[in-house]
Amino acid sequence: MSRNVAARGTQPLPPLSESHIDPHSYPDGVAFLDGQYLLMLPARISVLDWGFLHSDATYDTVHVWNGSFFRLDLHLDRFFGGLEKLRMTIPFDRQGVAEILHNCVALSGHRSAYVEMLCTRGASPTFSRDPRQAVNRFMAFAVPFGSVANAEQLQRGLHVAISDKVRIPPASIDPAIKNYHWLDLVRGLYDAYDRGAETALILDFNGNVAEGPGFNVFCVKDGKLSTPATGVLPGITRRTVFDLCAQAGLAATAADVGVAALQAADEVFITSTAGGVMPVTMIDGAAVADGKIGPVTRQLMALYWQKHDDPAWSSPVHYP
Ligand SMILES: *Cc1c(COP(=O)(O)O)cnc(C)c1O
């Protein structure tokens, strides 16, 4: 079509140019796309991909720390579970995906990396409205390790706002399928910024606390931990906290966490592959307890990073 437009002598098409793109604005990393390993800049998908047009995609994020993947098996389980629930198929099995992830990290040279595997519904050659005619697309990438909380925030604790936005309910989207339906979370973030906070927690459909943009939340009261049970992505860092609590003899349960309970907690922290266990010391402008990072949070932060050296939970990247 564009060629016809030009042939009719109407508005000539501007030359294809990348000059408006600053390649340095992309993180340094390696992607796998359509059978090739690429730098991040040329790793692009079609605007007709359902992943982009309809958020029709699932993904998982795993991290590499000191040259080893952390709990990669659990991330692969979740990713393949999401694919099955969304009726997507990819031409790789678990071993194949693991190998691609290893290659992305090894080629990037990063010793600590944020590694994502994803599958979109893809596009169909006819732009069909039938998702069964789309060709599913698997891709992966490794970029430098990133954290929800920066170094300063890890030192003093995050300042969080509780937004009144409601997380998309599980009856609409099974939260165990890690997904890009983030408009609720992004609207929550803007609420938080408007109130001078650094990140947000949003609610579940019953008005209890759910989760934040890419993280789960825990509170500690009288030495006992709790985290929202329903309507949240079952995070692998959340699961790791349960595992660590079992080993350390701490009581932890998944249950409803009301807004008032969170505000009255002794300690609050959030959990994500992007940053691990991260302290929260202020909620809606008020200090959590005395406003200092509490002992249980400190203990779990330490245990979490110690476990990265445990061969049971880590697998070394095969660097060349
Ligand atoms: C990924 C994610 C989390 C955290 O899960 P981890 O497996 O610990 O990284 C929490 N909530 C949402 C919505 C997420 O997408």
Coordinates of C-alpha atoms and ligand atoms in Angstrom, one line a residue:
M1 CA 0.0 0.0 0.0
S2 CA 2.7 2.4 0.9
R3 CA 4.3 1.9 -2.5
N4 CA 1.1 2.8 -4.3
V5 CA 0.8 6.0 -2.3
A6 CA 4.3 7.0 -3.4
A7 CA 3.6 6.0 -7.0
R8 CA 0.5 8.2 -7.2
G9 CA 2.8 11.1 -6.5
T10 CA 1.1 12.1 -3.3
Q11 CA 3.0 12.7 -0.1
P12 CA 6.4 10.9 -0.5
L13 CA 7.2 8.6 2.4
P14 CA 10.0 9.8 4.6
P15 CA 13.1 7.6 4.5
L16 CA 13.1 4.9 7.1
S17 CA 15.4 6.3 9.8
E18 CA 16.4 5.3 13.2
S19 CA 18.0 8.6 13.9
H20 CA 15.4 9.5 16.5
I21 CA 16.3 6.5 18.5
D22 CA 19.2 6.8 20.9
P23 CA 20.7 3.3 21.0
H24 CA 22.3 4.2 24.3
S25 CA 18.8 4.5 25.9
Y26 CA 18.5 0.7 25.6
P27 CA 20.0 -1.4 28.4
D28 CA 23.0 -3.5 27.4
G29 CA 21.9 -7.0 26.8
V30 CA 21.1 -9.9 24.5
A31 CA 17.7 -11.0 23.2
F32 CA 16.6 -14.2 21.6
L33 CA 14.0 -13.6 18.9
D34 CA 12.9 -15.7 15.9
G35 CA 15.8 -18.1 16.3
Q36 CA 18.5 -15.4 16.5
Y37 CA 20.5 -13.8 19.3
L38 CA 20.4 -10.0 19.0
L39 CA 21.3 -6.9 20.8
M40 CA 18.4 -5.2 22.5
L41 CA 18.0 -2.4 19.9
P42 CA 17.2 -4.6 16.9
A43 CA 15.1 -7.1 19.0
R44 CA 11.7 -5.8 17.8
I45 CA 8.3 -7.3 17.3
S46 CA 5.5 -6.4 14.9
V47 CA 2.9 -3.8 15.8
L48 CA 0.4 -6.4 14.7
D49 CA 1.4 -8.8 17.5
W50 CA -1.5 -9.6 19.8
G51 CA 0.9 -9.4 22.7
F52 CA 1.2 -5.7 22.0
L53 CA -2.3 -5.0 20.7
H54 CA -4.2 -7.0 23.3
S55 CA -1.7 -7.7 26.1
D56 CA -2.2 -11.3 25.0
A57 CA 1.0 -12.7 26.4
T58 CA 2.6 -14.5 29.3
Y59 CA 6.1 -14.2 30.7
D60 CA 8.4 -14.9 33.5
T61 CA 11.3 -13.2 35.0
V62 CA 14.2 -14.9 36.7
H63 CA 17.4 -13.4 37.9
V64 CA 21.1 -14.3 37.7
W65 CA 23.2 -13.3 40.7
N66 CA 27.0 -13.8 40.9
G67 CA 26.9 -15.9 37.7
S68 CA 24.0 -18.3 38.8
F69 CA 20.3 -18.5 38.1
F70 CA 18.2 -18.4 41.2
R71 CA 15.4 -21.1 41.4
L72 CA 15.2 -21.3 37.6
D73 CA 13.1 -24.5 37.8
L74 CA 10.2 -22.7 39.6
H75 CA 10.2 -19.9 37.0
L76 CA 10.1 -22.5 34.2
D77 CA 7.2 -24.3 35.9
R78 CA 5.3 -21.1 36.1
F79 CA 6.0 -20.0 32.6
F80 CA 5.0 -23.4 31.1
G81 CA 1.9 -23.4 33.3
G82 CA 0.9 -20.0 31.8
L83 CA 1.5 -21.2 28.3
E84 CA -0.8 -24.1 28.8
K85 CA -3.6 -22.1 30.4
L86 CA -3.4 -19.6 27.6
R87 CA -3.3 -22.4 25.0
M88 CA 0.0 -21.2 23.5
T89 CA 2.6 -23.5 22.1
I90 CA 6.3 -22.8 21.6
P91 CA 8.8 -24.9 19.7
F92 CA 11.0 -25.5 22.8
D93 CA 10.7 -27.7 25.8
R94 CA 11.9 -26.7 29.3
Q95 CA 15.4 -27.8 28.5
G96 CA 15.3 -25.8 25.3
V97 CA 14.1 -22.6 27.0
A98 CA 16.7 -23.1 29.8
E99 CA 19.4 -23.3 27.2
I100 CA 18.2 -20.1 25.5
L101 CA 18.2 -18.3 28.8
H102 CA 21.7 -19.5 29.6
N103 CA 22.8 -18.4 26.1
C104 CA 21.3 -14.9 26.5
V105 CA 23.1 -14.4 29.8
A106 CA 26.4 -15.9 28.6
L107 CA 26.4 -13.8 25.4
S108 CA 25.6 -10.6 27.4
G109 CA 28.5 -11.4 29.8
H110 CA 26.4 -10.1 32.7
R111 CA 27.3 -11.8 36.1
S112 CA 24.0 -10.3 37.5
A113 CA 21.1 -10.1 35.2
Y114 CA 17.4 -9.7 34.9
V115 CA 16.3 -12.4 32.5
E116 CA 12.9 -12.6 30.9
M117 CA 11.2 -15.3 28.9
L118 CA 8.0 -14.5 27.1
C119 CA 5.4 -15.7 24.7
T120 CA 2.9 -13.6 22.8
R121 CA -0.1 -14.8 20.9
G122 CA 1.7 -13.5 17.9
A123 CA 0.2 -12.2 14.7
S124 CA -1.6 -13.8 11.9
P125 CA -0.7 -13.2 8.2
T126 CA -4.3 -12.1 7.5
F127 CA -4.8 -10.0 10.6
S128 CA -7.5 -12.5 11.6
R129 CA -9.6 -11.9 14.7
D130 CA -9.4 -15.5 15.6
P131 CA -6.6 -16.1 18.2
R132 CA -6.2 -19.7 16.9
Q133 CA -4.8 -18.3 13.7
A134 CA -2.0 -16.3 15.3
V135 CA 1.5 -17.8 15.3
N136 CA 2.7 -17.8 18.9
R137 CA 6.0 -16.1 19.4
F138 CA 8.6 -17.0 22.0
M139 CA 11.3 -14.6 23.0
A140 CA 13.8 -14.0 25.8
F141 CA 16.3 -11.5 26.9
A142 CA 19.0 -10.8 29.5
V143 CA 19.7 -7.2 30.7
P144 CA 21.6 -5.9 33.8
F145 CA 20.0 -6.9 37.1
G146 CA 17.4 -4.3 38.2
S147 CA 15.6 -3.8 41.5
V148 CA 12.2 -2.3 42.5
A149 CA 14.1 -0.5 45.3
N150 CA 17.4 1.3 44.6
A151 CA 20.3 1.2 47.0
E152 CA 19.1 4.2 49.1
Q153 CA 15.6 2.7 49.4
L154 CA 17.0 -0.6 50.5
Q155 CA 18.9 1.2 53.2
R156 CA 16.1 3.3 54.6
G157 CA 13.0 1.4 53.4
L158 CA 10.5 2.3 50.6
H159 CA 7.8 4.9 50.9
V160 CA 4.6 3.3 49.7
A161 CA 1.1 4.6 49.0
I162 CA -2.0 2.4 49.1
S163 CA -4.1 3.3 46.1
D164 CA -7.8 2.7 45.8
K165 CA -7.3 1.0 42.4
V166 CA -8.5 -2.6 42.4
R167 CA -6.3 -5.4 41.0
I168 CA -7.9 -7.2 38.0
P169 CA -9.9 -10.0 39.8
P170 CA -9.0 -13.7 39.5
A171 CA -12.4 -14.4 37.9
S172 CA -11.2 -12.3 34.9
I173 CA -7.6 -13.3 34.7
D174 CA -6.0 -16.2 36.6
P175 CA -3.3 -14.3 38.5
A176 CA -1.0 -17.4 38.4
I177 CA -0.6 -16.6 34.7
K178 CA 2.1 -13.9 34.9
N179 CA 0.8 -11.3 32.6
Y180 CA 1.0 -7.7 31.3
H181 CA -2.4 -6.5 32.4
W182 CA -0.8 -3.7 34.3
L183 CA -3.1 -0.6 33.8
D184 CA -4.5 -1.1 37.3
L185 CA -0.9 -1.2 38.7
V186 CA 0.3 1.7 36.6
R187 CA -2.7 3.9 37.7
G188 CA -1.8 2.9 41.2
L189 CA 1.8 4.1 40.6
Y190 CA 0.5 7.5 39.5
D191 CA -1.6 7.8 42.6
A192 CA 1.5 7.1 44.6
Y193 CA 3.6 9.7 42.8
D194 CA 0.9 12.3 43.2
R195 CA 1.1 11.7 46.9
G196 CA 4.8 11.8 47.1
A197 CA 5.4 8.1 47.6
E198 CA 7.8 5.9 45.6
T199 CA 5.6 3.0 44.7
A200 CA 2.1 1.7 45.2
L201 CA 0.1 -1.2 46.6
I202 CA -3.4 -1.7 45.2
L203 CA -6.4 -3.5 46.5
D204 CA -8.2 -6.8 45.8
F205 CA -11.9 -6.9 44.9
N206 CA -12.8 -7.1 48.6
G207 CA -10.9 -4.0 49.5
N208 CA -8.0 -5.8 51.1
V209 CA -4.4 -5.2 50.1
A210 CA -3.4 -7.2 47.0
E211 CA 0.0 -6.4 45.5
G212 CA 2.1 -3.8 43.7
P213 CA 3.6 -3.3 40.3
G214 CA 5.6 -6.5 40.1
F215 CA 5.8 -7.4 43.7
N216 CA 4.0 -9.1 46.6
V217 CA 3.7 -7.7 50.1
F218 CA 4.2 -9.1 53.6
C219 CA 3.5 -7.7 57.0
V220 CA 4.9 -8.8 60.4
K221 CA 2.8 -8.5 63.5
D222 CA 3.9 -9.9 66.9
G223 CA 6.6 -12.0 65.1
K224 CA 4.1 -13.6 62.7
L225 CA 4.1 -13.0 58.9
S226 CA 1.2 -12.7 56.6
T227 CA 0.8 -12.0 52.9
P228 CA -2.4 -11.7 50.8
A229 CA -3.7 -15.1 49.8
T230 CA -5.9 -14.4 46.8
G231 CA -6.0 -12.2 43.7
V232 CA -2.2 -11.9 43.6
L233 CA 0.5 -13.4 41.4
P234 CA 2.0 -16.3 43.4
G235 CA 5.5 -14.9 43.4
I236 CA 8.5 -17.1 43.6
T237 CA 10.2 -14.6 46.0
R238 CA 7.0 -14.8 48.1
R239 CA 7.3 -18.6 48.0
T240 CA 11.0 -18.3 48.9
V241 CA 10.0 -16.2 51.9
F242 CA 7.7 -19.1 53.1
D243 CA 10.5 -21.6 52.5
L244 CA 13.0 -19.4 54.5
C245 CA 10.4 -18.9 57.3
A246 CA 10.0 -22.7 57.6
Q247 CA 13.7 -23.1 57.8
A248 CA 14.1 -20.3 60.3
G249 CA 11.2 -21.3 62.5
L250 CA 9.1 -18.2 61.7
A251 CA 5.3 -18.4 61.4
A252 CA 4.0 -17.3 58.0
T253 CA 0.5 -17.5 56.5
A254 CA -1.3 -16.4 53.4
A255 CA -4.5 -14.7 54.5
D256 CA -6.5 -11.5 53.9
V257 CA -4.4 -8.4 54.8
G258 CA -6.6 -5.4 55.4
V259 CA -5.4 -1.8 54.9
A260 CA -5.6 -1.1 58.6
A261 CA -3.6 -4.3 59.4
L262 CA -0.9 -3.2 57.1
Q263 CA -0.8 0.3 58.6
A264 CA -0.6 -1.2 62.1
A265 CA 2.1 -3.7 61.3
D266 CA 5.4 -4.0 63.1
E267 CA 7.2 -4.5 59.8
V268 CA 6.3 -4.4 56.1
F269 CA 8.3 -5.6 53.2
I270 CA 7.8 -6.4 49.5
T271 CA 9.1 -9.3 47.5
S272 CA 10.1 -9.6 43.8
T273 CA 12.7 -11.3 41.6
A274 CA 13.6 -7.7 40.8
G275 CA 15.2 -6.9 44.2
G276 CA 14.4 -9.8 46.5
V277 CA 13.1 -8.9 50.0
M278 CA 12.8 -5.1 50.2
P279 CA 11.8 -3.1 53.3
V280 CA 8.9 -0.7 53.5
T281 CA 9.2 1.9 56.2
M282 CA 6.5 4.4 55.3
I283 CA 2.9 3.9 54.2
D284 CA 0.8 6.9 53.1
G285 CA 3.1 9.3 54.7
A286 CA 3.1 7.6 58.1
A287 CA 6.0 5.5 59.5
V288 CA 5.6 1.8 59.8
A289 CA 6.1 1.2 63.6
D290 CA 9.2 3.3 64.5
G291 CA 10.1 3.9 60.8
K292 CA 13.2 1.6 61.0
I293 CA 13.8 -1.6 59.1
G294 CA 12.7 -4.4 61.5
P295 CA 14.6 -7.4 62.6
V296 CA 12.5 -10.0 60.8
T297 CA 12.9 -8.1 57.5
R298 CA 16.6 -7.8 58.1
Q299 CA 16.9 -11.5 58.8
L300 CA 14.9 -12.5 55.7
M301 CA 16.9 -10.1 53.5
A302 CA 20.1 -11.7 54.7
L303 CA 18.9 -15.3 54.3
Y304 CA 17.5 -14.6 50.9
W305 CA 20.9 -13.5 49.5
Q306 CA 22.8 -16.3 51.4
K307 CA 20.6 -18.8 49.6
H308 CA 22.0 -17.7 46.3
D309 CA 25.1 -19.8 47.1
D310 CA 23.1 -22.9 47.9
P311 CA 23.4 -25.3 44.9
A312 CA 19.9 -26.6 45.6
W313 CA 18.5 -23.2 44.6
S314 CA 21.0 -22.0 42.1
S315 CA 22.4 -23.1 38.8
P316 CA 25.6 -21.6 37.3
V317 CA 25.4 -19.9 33.9
H318 CA 27.6 -21.7 31.3
Y319 CA 29.8 -18.7 30.3
P320 CA 32.1 -19.3 27.4
Ligands
LIG1 C1 6.2 -11.0 38.9 C2 5.2 -10.4 39.8 C3 5.3 -10.5 41.2 C4 6.6 -11.0 41.9 O1 6.8 -12.4 41.6 P1 8.3 -13.0 41.7 O2 8.1 -14.3 41.2 O3 8.6 -13.0 43.2 O4 9.2 -12.1 40.9 C5 4.3 -10.0 41.9 N1 3.2 -9.5 41.4 C6 3.1 -9.4 40.0 C7 1.8 -8.8 39.5 C8 4.1 -9.8 39.2 O5 4.0 -9.7 37.9

